[in-house]
XYZ file of C-alpha atoms in Angstrom:
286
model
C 0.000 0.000 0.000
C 1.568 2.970 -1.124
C 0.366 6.573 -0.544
C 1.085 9.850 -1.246
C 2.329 11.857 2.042
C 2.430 15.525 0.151
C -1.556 14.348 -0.808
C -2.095 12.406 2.139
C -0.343 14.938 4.882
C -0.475 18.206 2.876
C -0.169 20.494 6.038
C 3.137 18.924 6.342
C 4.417 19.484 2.766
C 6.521 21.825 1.726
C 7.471 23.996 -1.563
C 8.078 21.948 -4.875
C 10.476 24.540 -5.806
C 13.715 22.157 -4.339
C 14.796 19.083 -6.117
C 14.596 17.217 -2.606
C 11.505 15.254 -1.785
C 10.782 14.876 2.269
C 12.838 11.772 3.301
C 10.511 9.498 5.056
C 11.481 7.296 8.451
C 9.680 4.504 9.110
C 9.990 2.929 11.962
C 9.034 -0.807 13.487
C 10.161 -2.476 16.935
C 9.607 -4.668 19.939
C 6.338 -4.000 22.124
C 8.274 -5.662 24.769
C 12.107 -5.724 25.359
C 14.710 -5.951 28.536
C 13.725 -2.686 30.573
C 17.840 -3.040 31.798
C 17.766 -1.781 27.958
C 16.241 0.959 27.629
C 18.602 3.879 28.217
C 21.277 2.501 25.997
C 18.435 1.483 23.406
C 17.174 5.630 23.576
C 20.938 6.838 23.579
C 21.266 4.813 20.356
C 18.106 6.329 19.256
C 19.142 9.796 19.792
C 22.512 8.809 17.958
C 20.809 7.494 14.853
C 18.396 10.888 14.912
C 21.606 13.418 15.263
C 23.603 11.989 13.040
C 20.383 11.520 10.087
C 19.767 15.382 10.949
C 23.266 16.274 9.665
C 24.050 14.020 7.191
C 20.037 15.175 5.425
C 20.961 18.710 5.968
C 24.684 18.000 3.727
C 22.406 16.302 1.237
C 19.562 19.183 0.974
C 22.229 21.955 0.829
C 24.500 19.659 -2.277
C 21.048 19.815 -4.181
C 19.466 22.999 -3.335
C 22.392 25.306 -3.031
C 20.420 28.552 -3.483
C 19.231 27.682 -0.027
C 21.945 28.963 1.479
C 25.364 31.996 0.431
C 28.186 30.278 -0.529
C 30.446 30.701 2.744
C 27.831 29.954 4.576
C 29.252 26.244 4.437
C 32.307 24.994 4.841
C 32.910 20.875 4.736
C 32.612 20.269 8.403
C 29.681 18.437 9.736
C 29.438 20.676 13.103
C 29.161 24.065 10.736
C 26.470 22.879 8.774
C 24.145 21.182 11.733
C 24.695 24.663 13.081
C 24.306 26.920 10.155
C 21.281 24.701 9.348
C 19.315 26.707 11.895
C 20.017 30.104 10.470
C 17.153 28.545 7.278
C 13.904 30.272 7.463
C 11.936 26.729 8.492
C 9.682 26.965 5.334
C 13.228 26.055 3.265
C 13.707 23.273 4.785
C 12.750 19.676 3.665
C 11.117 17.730 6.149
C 11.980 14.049 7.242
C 9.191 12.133 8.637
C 8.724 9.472 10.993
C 5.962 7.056 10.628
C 5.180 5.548 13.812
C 2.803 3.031 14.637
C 2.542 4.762 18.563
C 2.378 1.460 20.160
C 3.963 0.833 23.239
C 7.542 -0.299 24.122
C 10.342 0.534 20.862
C 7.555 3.149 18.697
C 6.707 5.282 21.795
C 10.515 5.294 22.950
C 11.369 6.452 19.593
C 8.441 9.177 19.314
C 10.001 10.382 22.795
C 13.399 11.207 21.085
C 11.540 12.749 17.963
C 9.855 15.051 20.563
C 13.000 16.065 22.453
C 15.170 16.517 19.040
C 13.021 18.548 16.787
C 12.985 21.047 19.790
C 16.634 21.863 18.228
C 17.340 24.004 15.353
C 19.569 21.227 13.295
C 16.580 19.068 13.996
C 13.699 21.092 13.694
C 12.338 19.700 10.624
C 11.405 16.417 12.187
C 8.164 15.364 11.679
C 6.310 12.612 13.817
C 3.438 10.999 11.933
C 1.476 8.420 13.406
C 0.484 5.288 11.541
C -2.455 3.380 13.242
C -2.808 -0.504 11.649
C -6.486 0.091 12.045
C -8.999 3.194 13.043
C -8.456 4.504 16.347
C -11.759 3.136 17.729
C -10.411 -0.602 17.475
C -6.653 0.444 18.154
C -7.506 1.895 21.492
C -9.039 -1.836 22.317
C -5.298 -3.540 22.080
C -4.014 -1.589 24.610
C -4.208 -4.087 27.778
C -5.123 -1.678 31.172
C -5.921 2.069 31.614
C -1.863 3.019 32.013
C -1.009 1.593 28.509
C -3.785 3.368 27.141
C -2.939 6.453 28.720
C 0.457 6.417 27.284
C -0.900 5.883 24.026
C -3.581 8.859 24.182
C 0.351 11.008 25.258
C 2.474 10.024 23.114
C -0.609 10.857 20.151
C -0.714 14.254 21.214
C 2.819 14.357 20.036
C 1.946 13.820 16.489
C 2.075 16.062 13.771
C -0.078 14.369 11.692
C -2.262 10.798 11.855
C -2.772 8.104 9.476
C -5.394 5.858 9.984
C -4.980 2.657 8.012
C -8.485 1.168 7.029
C -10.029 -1.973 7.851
C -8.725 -5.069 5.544
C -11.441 -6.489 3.179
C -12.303 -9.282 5.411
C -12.257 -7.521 8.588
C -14.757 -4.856 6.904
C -17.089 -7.671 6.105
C -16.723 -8.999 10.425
C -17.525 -5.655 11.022
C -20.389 -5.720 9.160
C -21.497 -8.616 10.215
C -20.487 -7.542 13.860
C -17.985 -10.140 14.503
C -14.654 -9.225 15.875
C -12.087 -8.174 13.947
C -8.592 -10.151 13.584
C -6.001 -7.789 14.333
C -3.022 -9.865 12.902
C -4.219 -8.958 9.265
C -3.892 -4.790 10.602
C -0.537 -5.334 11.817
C 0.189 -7.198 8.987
C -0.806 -4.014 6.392
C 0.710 -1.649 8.874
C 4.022 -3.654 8.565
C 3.760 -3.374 4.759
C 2.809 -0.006 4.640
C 6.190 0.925 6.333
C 8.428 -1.426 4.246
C 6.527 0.237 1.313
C 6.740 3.616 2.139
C 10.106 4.115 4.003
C 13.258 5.019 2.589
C 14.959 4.140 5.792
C 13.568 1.553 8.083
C 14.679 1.956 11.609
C 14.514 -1.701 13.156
C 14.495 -1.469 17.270
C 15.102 -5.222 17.055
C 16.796 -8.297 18.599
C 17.793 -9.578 15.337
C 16.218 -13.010 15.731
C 13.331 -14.590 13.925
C 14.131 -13.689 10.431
C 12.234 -17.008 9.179
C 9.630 -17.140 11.632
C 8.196 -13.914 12.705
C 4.910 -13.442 12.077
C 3.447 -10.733 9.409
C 3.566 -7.648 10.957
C 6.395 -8.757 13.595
C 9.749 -6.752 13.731
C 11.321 -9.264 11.951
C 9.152 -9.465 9.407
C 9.148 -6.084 8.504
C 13.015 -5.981 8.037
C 12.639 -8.765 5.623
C 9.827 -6.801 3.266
C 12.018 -4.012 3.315
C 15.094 -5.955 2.026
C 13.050 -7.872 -0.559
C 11.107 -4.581 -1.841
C 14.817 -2.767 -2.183
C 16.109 -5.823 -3.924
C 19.542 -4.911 -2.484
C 20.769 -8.247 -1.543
C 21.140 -11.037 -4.557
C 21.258 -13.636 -1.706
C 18.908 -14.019 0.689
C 18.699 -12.371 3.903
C 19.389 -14.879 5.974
C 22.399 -16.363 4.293
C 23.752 -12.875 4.144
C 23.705 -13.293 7.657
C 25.292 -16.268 7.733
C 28.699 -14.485 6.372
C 29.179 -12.942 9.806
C 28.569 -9.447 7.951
C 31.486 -8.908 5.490
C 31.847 -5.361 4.984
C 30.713 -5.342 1.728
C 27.214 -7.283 2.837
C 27.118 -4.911 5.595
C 27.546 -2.018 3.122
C 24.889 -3.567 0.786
C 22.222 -3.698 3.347
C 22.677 -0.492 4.851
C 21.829 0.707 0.886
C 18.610 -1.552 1.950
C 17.702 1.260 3.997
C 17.852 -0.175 7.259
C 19.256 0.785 10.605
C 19.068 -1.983 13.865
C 19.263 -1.015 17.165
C 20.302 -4.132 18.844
C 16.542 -4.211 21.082
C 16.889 -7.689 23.366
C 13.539 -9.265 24.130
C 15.641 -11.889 26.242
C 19.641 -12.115 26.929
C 19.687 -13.600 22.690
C 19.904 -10.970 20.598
C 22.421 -10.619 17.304
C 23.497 -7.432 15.610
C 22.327 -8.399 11.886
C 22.961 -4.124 10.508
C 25.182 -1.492 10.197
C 24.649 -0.384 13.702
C 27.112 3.176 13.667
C 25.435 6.211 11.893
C 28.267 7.962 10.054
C 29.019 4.051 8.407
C 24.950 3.545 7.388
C 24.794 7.379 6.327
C 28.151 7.187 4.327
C 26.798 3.942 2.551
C 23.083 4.903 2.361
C 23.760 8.450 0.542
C 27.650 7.873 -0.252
C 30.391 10.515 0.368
C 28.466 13.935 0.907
């Protein structure tokens, strides 16, 4: 499912007069993971965030260098995440982050988009929530009244919402008033961010790359490999090669960043995992 965001978020769109498009960040990860975790899993976060902030800004001002007078910029990553701020906000190209709000690895990550875009390098962050179903049956997954509360937060945070539909079948149990399966809504949320991300940001353990289940973490790593075609081998025997430098360099083109996330004391690094290395093979030199 593929959608227009300047059609489908137009308050969020900015002038067609730059050859950039907004870069869009989606974002899938584990509900549950090893709370011993967590600060090193936000820290990483944050990392990933800073360093995508710069490296976007070197890549908007290559392409659109009216943007800016010519010493304005000198080729030094500090200088331009700080001249980035002296940009009237309207000339700058957006990245968003699609984020499915749930709780655990998306509402950890919509924390650091809210604390970063309060900077000027980082300003043109943009949170958008993806919902794998209408709010009135999303609200129903969350288990007790504190879950729930955190996810009514963390959706005030949102710059914009996207609500995906019902599935075909689960329109017809609705009509019918039977439940609704929910797999089949995490499923289409799951494709809709390997379809419509140009990086995937994976806060995952690295396991199940055969087994997950559609719409699992693991899952949605391997739709976004197979719909970038990047790897000639498959995914897991890519793995297999202890990640050469080359395979690591050919799946960071993939689009995807891991955050080693442990749901249990297993977990594997599968991804580039530094941001100057992913940025450097994701864009090339900039």
């Amino acid at each position: 499912m593929h959608v227009d965001l300047k059609k489908e978020i137009p308050t969020l769109s900015f002038s067609d007069e730059f050859s950039f498009s907004p870069l869009t960040v989606g974002m899938t990860g584990h509900r549950h993971f090893l709370e011993s975790e967590r600060m090193r899993i936000k820290r990483e976060v944050a990392d990933f965030f800073e360093k995508l902030c710069v490296f976007w800004s070197k890549q908007f001002h290559k392409n659109n260098p009216e943007s800016i007078s010519e010493n304005m910029l000198e080729n030094n990553p500090e200088n331009i995440s700080e001249n980035v701020s002296e940009l009237n906000p309207k000339r700058k190209i957006p990245i968003f982050v699609l984020d499915g709000m749930a709780e655990g690895a998306d509402q950890l990550v919509a924390e650091v988009v809210l604390e970063l875009r309060k900077r000027p390098e980082c300003d043109f962050l943009r949170l958008v929530a993806v919902t794998p179903m209408p709010m009135r049956f999303y609200r129903e997954d969350f288990e007790d009244a504190e879950t729930l509360h955190n996810f009514e937060t963390a959706m005030t945070w949102a710059d914009a919402v996207i609500e995906l539909p019902l599935t075909e079948m689960n329109q017809k149990m609705y009509e019918t008033q039977a439940r609704i399966k929910r797999r089949p809504q995490y499923a289409q949320l799951g494709a809709f961010l390997a379809e419509n991300s140009r990086i995937l940001l994976a806060l995952w353990d690295g396991m199940d790359l055969e087994t997950a289940s559609a719409g699992g973490t693991g899952n949605v790593v391997r739709l976004k490999v197979e719909k970038s075609a990047c790897l000639t081998e498959s995914l897991t025997e890519s793995v297999s090669e202890s990640m050469t430098e080359s395979v690591s360099g050919r799946i960071a083109e993939c689009g995807i960043f891991q955050v080693v996330t442990p749901r249990t004391q297993e977990a594997q690094s599968v991804f580039v995992s530094e941001g100057n290395a992913f940025f450097q093979a994701f864009w090339g030199e900039v």
